mmCIF file of C-alpha atoms in Angstrom:
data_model
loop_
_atom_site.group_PDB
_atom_site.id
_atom_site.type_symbol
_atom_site.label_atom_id
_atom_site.label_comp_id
_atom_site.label_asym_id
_atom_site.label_seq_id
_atom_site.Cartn_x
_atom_site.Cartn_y
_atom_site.Cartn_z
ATOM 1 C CA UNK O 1 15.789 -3.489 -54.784
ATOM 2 C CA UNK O 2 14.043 -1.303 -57.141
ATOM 3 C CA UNK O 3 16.661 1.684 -56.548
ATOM 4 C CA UNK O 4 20.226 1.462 -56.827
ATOM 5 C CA UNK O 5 22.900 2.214 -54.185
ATOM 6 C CA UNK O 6 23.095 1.101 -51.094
ATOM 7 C CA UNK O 7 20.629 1.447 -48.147
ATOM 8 C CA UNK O 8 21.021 4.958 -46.523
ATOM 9 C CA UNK O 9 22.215 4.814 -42.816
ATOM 10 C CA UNK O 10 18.969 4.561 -40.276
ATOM 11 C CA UNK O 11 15.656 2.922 -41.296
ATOM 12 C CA UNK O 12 13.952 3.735 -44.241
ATOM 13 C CA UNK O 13 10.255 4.155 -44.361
ATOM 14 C CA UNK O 14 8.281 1.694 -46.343
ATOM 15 C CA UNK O 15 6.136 2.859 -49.562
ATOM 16 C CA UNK O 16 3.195 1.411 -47.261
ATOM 17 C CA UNK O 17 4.097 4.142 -45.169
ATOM 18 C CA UNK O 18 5.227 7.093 -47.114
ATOM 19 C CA UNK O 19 4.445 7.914 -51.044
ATOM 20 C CA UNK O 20 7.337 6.850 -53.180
ATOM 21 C CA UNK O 21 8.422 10.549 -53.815
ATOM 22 C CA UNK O 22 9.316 10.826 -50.625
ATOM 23 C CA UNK O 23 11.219 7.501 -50.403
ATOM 24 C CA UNK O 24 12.951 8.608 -53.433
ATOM 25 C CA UNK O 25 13.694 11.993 -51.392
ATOM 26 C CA UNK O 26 15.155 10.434 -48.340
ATOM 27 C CA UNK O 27 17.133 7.786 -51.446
ATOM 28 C CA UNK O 28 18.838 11.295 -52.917
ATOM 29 C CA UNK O 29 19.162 13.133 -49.576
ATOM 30 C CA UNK O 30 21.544 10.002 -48.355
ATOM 31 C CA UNK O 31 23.608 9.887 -51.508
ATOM 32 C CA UNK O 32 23.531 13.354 -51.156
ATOM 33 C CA UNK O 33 25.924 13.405 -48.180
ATOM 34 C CA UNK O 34 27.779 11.028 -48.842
ATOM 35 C CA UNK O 35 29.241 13.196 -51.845
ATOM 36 C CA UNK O 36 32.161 14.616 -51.567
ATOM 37 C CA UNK O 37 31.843 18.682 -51.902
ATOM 38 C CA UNK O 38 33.826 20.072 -55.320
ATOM 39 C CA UNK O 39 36.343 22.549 -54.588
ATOM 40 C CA UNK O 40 35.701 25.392 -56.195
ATOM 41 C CA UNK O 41 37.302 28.265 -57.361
ATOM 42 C CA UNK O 42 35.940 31.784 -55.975
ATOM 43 C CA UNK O 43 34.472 33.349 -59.184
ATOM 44 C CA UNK O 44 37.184 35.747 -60.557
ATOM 45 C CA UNK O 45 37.122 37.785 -64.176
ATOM 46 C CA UNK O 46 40.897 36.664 -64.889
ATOM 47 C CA UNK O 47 40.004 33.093 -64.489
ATOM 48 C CA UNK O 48 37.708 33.111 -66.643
ATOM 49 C CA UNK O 49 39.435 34.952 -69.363
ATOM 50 C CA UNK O 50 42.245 32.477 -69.075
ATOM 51 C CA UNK O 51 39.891 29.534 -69.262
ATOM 52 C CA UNK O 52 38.760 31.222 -72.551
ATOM 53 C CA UNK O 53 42.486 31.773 -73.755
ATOM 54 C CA UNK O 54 42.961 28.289 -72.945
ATOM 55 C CA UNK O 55 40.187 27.103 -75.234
ATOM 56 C CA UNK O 56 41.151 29.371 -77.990
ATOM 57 C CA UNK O 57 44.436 27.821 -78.297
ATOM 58 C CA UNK O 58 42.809 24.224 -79.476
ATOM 59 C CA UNK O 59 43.716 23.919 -83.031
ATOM 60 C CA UNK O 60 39.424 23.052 -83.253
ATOM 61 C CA UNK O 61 38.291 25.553 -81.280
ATOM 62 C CA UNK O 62 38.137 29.038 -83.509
ATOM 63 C CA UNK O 63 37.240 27.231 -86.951
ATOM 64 C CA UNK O 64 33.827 25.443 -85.073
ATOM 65 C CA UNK O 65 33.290 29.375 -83.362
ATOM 66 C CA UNK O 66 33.149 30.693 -86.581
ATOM 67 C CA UNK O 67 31.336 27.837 -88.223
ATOM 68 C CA UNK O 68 28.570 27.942 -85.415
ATOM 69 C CA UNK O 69 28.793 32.209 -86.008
ATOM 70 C CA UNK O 70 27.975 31.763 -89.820
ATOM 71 C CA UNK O 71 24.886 29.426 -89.155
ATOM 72 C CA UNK O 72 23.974 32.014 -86.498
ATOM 73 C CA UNK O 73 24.392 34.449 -89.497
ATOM 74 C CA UNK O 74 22.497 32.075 -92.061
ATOM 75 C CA UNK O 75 19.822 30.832 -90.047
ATOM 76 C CA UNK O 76 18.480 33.342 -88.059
ATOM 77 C CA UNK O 77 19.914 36.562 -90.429
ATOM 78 C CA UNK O 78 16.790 35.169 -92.697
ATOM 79 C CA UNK O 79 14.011 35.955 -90.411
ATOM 80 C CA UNK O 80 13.790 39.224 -90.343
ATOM 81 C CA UNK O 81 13.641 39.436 -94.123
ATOM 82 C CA UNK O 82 11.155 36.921 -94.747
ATOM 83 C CA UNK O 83 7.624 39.105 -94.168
ATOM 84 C CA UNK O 84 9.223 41.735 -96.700
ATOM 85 C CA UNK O 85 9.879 38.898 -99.422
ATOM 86 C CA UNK O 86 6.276 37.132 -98.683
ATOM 87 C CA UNK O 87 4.868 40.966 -99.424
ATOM 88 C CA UNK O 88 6.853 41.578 -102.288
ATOM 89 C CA UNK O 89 5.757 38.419 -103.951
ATOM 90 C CA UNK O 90 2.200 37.933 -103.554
ATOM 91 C CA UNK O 91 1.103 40.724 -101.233
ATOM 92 C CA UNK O 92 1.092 38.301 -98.269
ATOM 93 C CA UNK O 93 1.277 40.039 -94.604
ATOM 94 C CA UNK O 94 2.924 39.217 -91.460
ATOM 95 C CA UNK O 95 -0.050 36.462 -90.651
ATOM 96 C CA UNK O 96 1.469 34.353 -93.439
ATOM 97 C CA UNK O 97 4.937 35.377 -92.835
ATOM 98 C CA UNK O 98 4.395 34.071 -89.174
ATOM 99 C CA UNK O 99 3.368 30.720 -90.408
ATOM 100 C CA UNK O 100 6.421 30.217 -93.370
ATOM 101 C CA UNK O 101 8.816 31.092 -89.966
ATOM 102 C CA UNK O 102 7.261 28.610 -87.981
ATOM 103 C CA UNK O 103 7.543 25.881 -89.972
ATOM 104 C CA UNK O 104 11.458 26.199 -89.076
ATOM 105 C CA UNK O 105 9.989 24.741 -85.377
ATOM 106 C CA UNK O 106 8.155 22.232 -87.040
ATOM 107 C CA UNK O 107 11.168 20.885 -88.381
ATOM 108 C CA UNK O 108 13.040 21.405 -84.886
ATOM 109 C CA UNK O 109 10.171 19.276 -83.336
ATOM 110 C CA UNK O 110 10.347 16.452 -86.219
ATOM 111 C CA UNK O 111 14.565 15.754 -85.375
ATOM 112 C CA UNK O 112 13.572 15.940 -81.734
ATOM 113 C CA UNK O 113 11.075 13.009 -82.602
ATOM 114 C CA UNK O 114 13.944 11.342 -85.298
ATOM 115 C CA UNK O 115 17.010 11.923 -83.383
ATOM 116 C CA UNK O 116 17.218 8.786 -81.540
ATOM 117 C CA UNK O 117 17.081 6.977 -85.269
ATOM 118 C CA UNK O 118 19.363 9.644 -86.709
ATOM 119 C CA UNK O 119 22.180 8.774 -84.442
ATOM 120 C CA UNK O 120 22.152 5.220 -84.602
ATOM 121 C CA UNK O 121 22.344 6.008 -88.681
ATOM 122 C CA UNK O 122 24.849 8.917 -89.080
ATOM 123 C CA UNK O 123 27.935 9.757 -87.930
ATOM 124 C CA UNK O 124 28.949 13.528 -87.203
ATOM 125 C CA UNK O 125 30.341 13.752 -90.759
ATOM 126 C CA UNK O 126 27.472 12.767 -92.421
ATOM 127 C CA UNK O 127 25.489 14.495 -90.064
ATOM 128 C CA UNK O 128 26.922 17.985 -90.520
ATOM 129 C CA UNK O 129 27.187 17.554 -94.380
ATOM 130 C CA UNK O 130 23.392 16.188 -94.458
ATOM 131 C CA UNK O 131 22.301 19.088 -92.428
ATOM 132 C CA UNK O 132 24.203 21.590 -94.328
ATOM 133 C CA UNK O 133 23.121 20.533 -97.956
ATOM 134 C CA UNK O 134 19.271 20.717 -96.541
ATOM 135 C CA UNK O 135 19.754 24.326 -95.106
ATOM 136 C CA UNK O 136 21.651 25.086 -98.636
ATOM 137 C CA UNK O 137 18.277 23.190 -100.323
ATOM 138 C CA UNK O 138 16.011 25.638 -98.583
ATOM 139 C CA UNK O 139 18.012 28.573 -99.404
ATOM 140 C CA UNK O 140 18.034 27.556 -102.593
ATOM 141 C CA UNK O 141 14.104 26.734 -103.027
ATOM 142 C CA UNK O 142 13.434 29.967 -101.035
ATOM 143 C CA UNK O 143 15.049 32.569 -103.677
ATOM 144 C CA UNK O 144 12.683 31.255 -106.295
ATOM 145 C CA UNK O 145 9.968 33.757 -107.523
ATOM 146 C CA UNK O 146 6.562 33.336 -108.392
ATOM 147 C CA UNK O 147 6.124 30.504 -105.511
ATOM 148 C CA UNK O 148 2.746 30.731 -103.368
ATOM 149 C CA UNK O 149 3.299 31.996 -99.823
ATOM 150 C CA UNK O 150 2.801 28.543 -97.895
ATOM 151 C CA UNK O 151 5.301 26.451 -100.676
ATOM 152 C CA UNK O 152 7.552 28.237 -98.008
ATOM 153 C CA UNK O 153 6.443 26.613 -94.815
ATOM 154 C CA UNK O 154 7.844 23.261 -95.979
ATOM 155 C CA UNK O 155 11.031 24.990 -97.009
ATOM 156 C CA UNK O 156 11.690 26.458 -93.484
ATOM 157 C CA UNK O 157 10.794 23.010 -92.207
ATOM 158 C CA UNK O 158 13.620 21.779 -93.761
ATOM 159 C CA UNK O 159 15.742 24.183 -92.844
ATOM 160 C CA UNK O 160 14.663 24.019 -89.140
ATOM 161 C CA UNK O 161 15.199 20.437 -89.738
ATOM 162 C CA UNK O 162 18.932 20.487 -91.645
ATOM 163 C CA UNK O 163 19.416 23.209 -88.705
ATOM 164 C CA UNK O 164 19.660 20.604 -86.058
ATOM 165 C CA UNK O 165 21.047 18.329 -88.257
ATOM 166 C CA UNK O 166 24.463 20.524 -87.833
ATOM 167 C CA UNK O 167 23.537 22.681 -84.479
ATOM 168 C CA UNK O 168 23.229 19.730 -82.428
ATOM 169 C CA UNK O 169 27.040 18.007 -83.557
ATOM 170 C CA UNK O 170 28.518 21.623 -83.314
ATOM 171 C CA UNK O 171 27.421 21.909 -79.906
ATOM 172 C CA UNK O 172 28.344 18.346 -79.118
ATOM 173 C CA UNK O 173 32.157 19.100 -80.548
ATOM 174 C CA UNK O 174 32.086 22.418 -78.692
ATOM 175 C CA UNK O 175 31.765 20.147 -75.393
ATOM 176 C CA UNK O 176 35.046 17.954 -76.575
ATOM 177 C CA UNK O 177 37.630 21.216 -76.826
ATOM 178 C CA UNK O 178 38.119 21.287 -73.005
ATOM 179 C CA UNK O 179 38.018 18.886 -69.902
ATOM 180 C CA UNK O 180 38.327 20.858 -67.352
ATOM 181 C CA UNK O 181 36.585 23.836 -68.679
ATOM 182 C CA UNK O 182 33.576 22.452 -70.631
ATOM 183 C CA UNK O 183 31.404 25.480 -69.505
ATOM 184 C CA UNK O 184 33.410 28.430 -70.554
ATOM 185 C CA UNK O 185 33.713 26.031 -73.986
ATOM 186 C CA UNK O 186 29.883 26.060 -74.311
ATOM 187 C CA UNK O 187 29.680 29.648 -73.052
ATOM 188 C CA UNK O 188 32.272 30.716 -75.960
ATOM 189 C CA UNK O 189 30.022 28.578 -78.583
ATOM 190 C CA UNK O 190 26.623 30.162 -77.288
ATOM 191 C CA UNK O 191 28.370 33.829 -77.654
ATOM 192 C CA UNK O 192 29.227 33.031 -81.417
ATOM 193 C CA UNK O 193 26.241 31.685 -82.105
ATOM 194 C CA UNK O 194 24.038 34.569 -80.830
ATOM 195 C CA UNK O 195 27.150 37.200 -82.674
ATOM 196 C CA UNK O 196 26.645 35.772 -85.351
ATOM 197 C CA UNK O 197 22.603 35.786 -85.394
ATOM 198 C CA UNK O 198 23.212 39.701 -84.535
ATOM 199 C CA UNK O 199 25.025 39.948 -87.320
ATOM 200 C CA UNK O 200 23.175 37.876 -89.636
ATOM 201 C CA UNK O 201 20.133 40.693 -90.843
ATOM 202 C CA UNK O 202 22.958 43.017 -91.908
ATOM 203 C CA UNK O 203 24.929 40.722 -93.971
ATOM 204 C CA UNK O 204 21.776 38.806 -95.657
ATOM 205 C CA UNK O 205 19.886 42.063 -96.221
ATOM 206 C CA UNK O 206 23.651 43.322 -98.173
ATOM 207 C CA UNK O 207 22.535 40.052 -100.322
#
């Protein structure tokens, strides 16, 4: 049989019949109820905030929040600086500035391509230190003067690239601090993450 699990109770039309959406249809509808129904919870504010106290108190729980909070703060503190740089430099306008920022989704879109190859290679470890020393590189690379406008679009490539280098095995570890509560863990790592991106143009325009 070209679908798995077992035949659903009654007849089942044939593809000759019906289109093989709907034979897929009746296929999920039949699985469907014969799954037992999760109980639940009613949705309650003090259950929640103990399912968050509950994460916190994993020894790896704050020190990846405040990791993900400072690449919030790294990344995406940047971005709003980076028109008022390009103009400083070489009189360059928001046009250009547009073009240096999306290269950072040009290098989102090349690890998205890689990714399946990049996990076969790396571990997390190397992973996270490989994505941090390219986001450091671009820093780095960025800060120099006297650079052409669009020298920065391949920076912010690999930066968007060394972003998701790291992102992605944060988020992955953030999924790992709780078994029963794996959304309120991914709900806490979101919040830091967009804190910290809040928080970011403050802190890198003090620098």
């Amino acid at each position: 049989s070209r679908f798995i699990g077992p035949p659903p109770d009654g007849p089942v039309p044939s593809l000759s019949s019906t289109t093989e959406a709907q034979h897929c249809q009746i296929r999920l509808e039949s699985l469907h109820r014969r799954r037992p129904i999760a109980n639940r919870p009613p949705l309650s504010p003090a259950l929640a905030m103990q399912n968050y106290a509950t994460i916190l108190r994993n020894p790896r729980a704050l020190p990846l929040y405040l990791l993900v909070a400072a690449e919030g703060a790294l990344i995406f503190g940047l971005f709003p600086f980076v028109a008022d740089i390009l103009k400083k430099r070489d009189g360059s306008g928001s046009l250009e500035a547009g073009i240096v920022v999306g290269g950072f989704a040009v290098g989102g879109l090349v690890f998205g391509f890689l990714a399946k190859y990049i996990l076969q290679q790396l571990d997390n470890r190397r992973m996270a230190r490989i994505g941090g020393a390219m986001i450091a590189a671009s820093w780095l690379l960025f800060a120099i003067h006297h650079l052409p406008w669009w020298s920065a679009v391949p920076m912010f490539a690999l930066m968007g690239f060394g972003f998701y280098f790291l992102h992605n095995n944060f988020q992955t570890q953030a999924t790992t601090l709780s078994e029963t509560s794996r959304g309120s863990a991914v709900a806490l790592f979101a919040c830091f993450l967009f804190a910290g991106s809040a928080l970011g143009p403050p802190f890198v325009g003090f620098l």
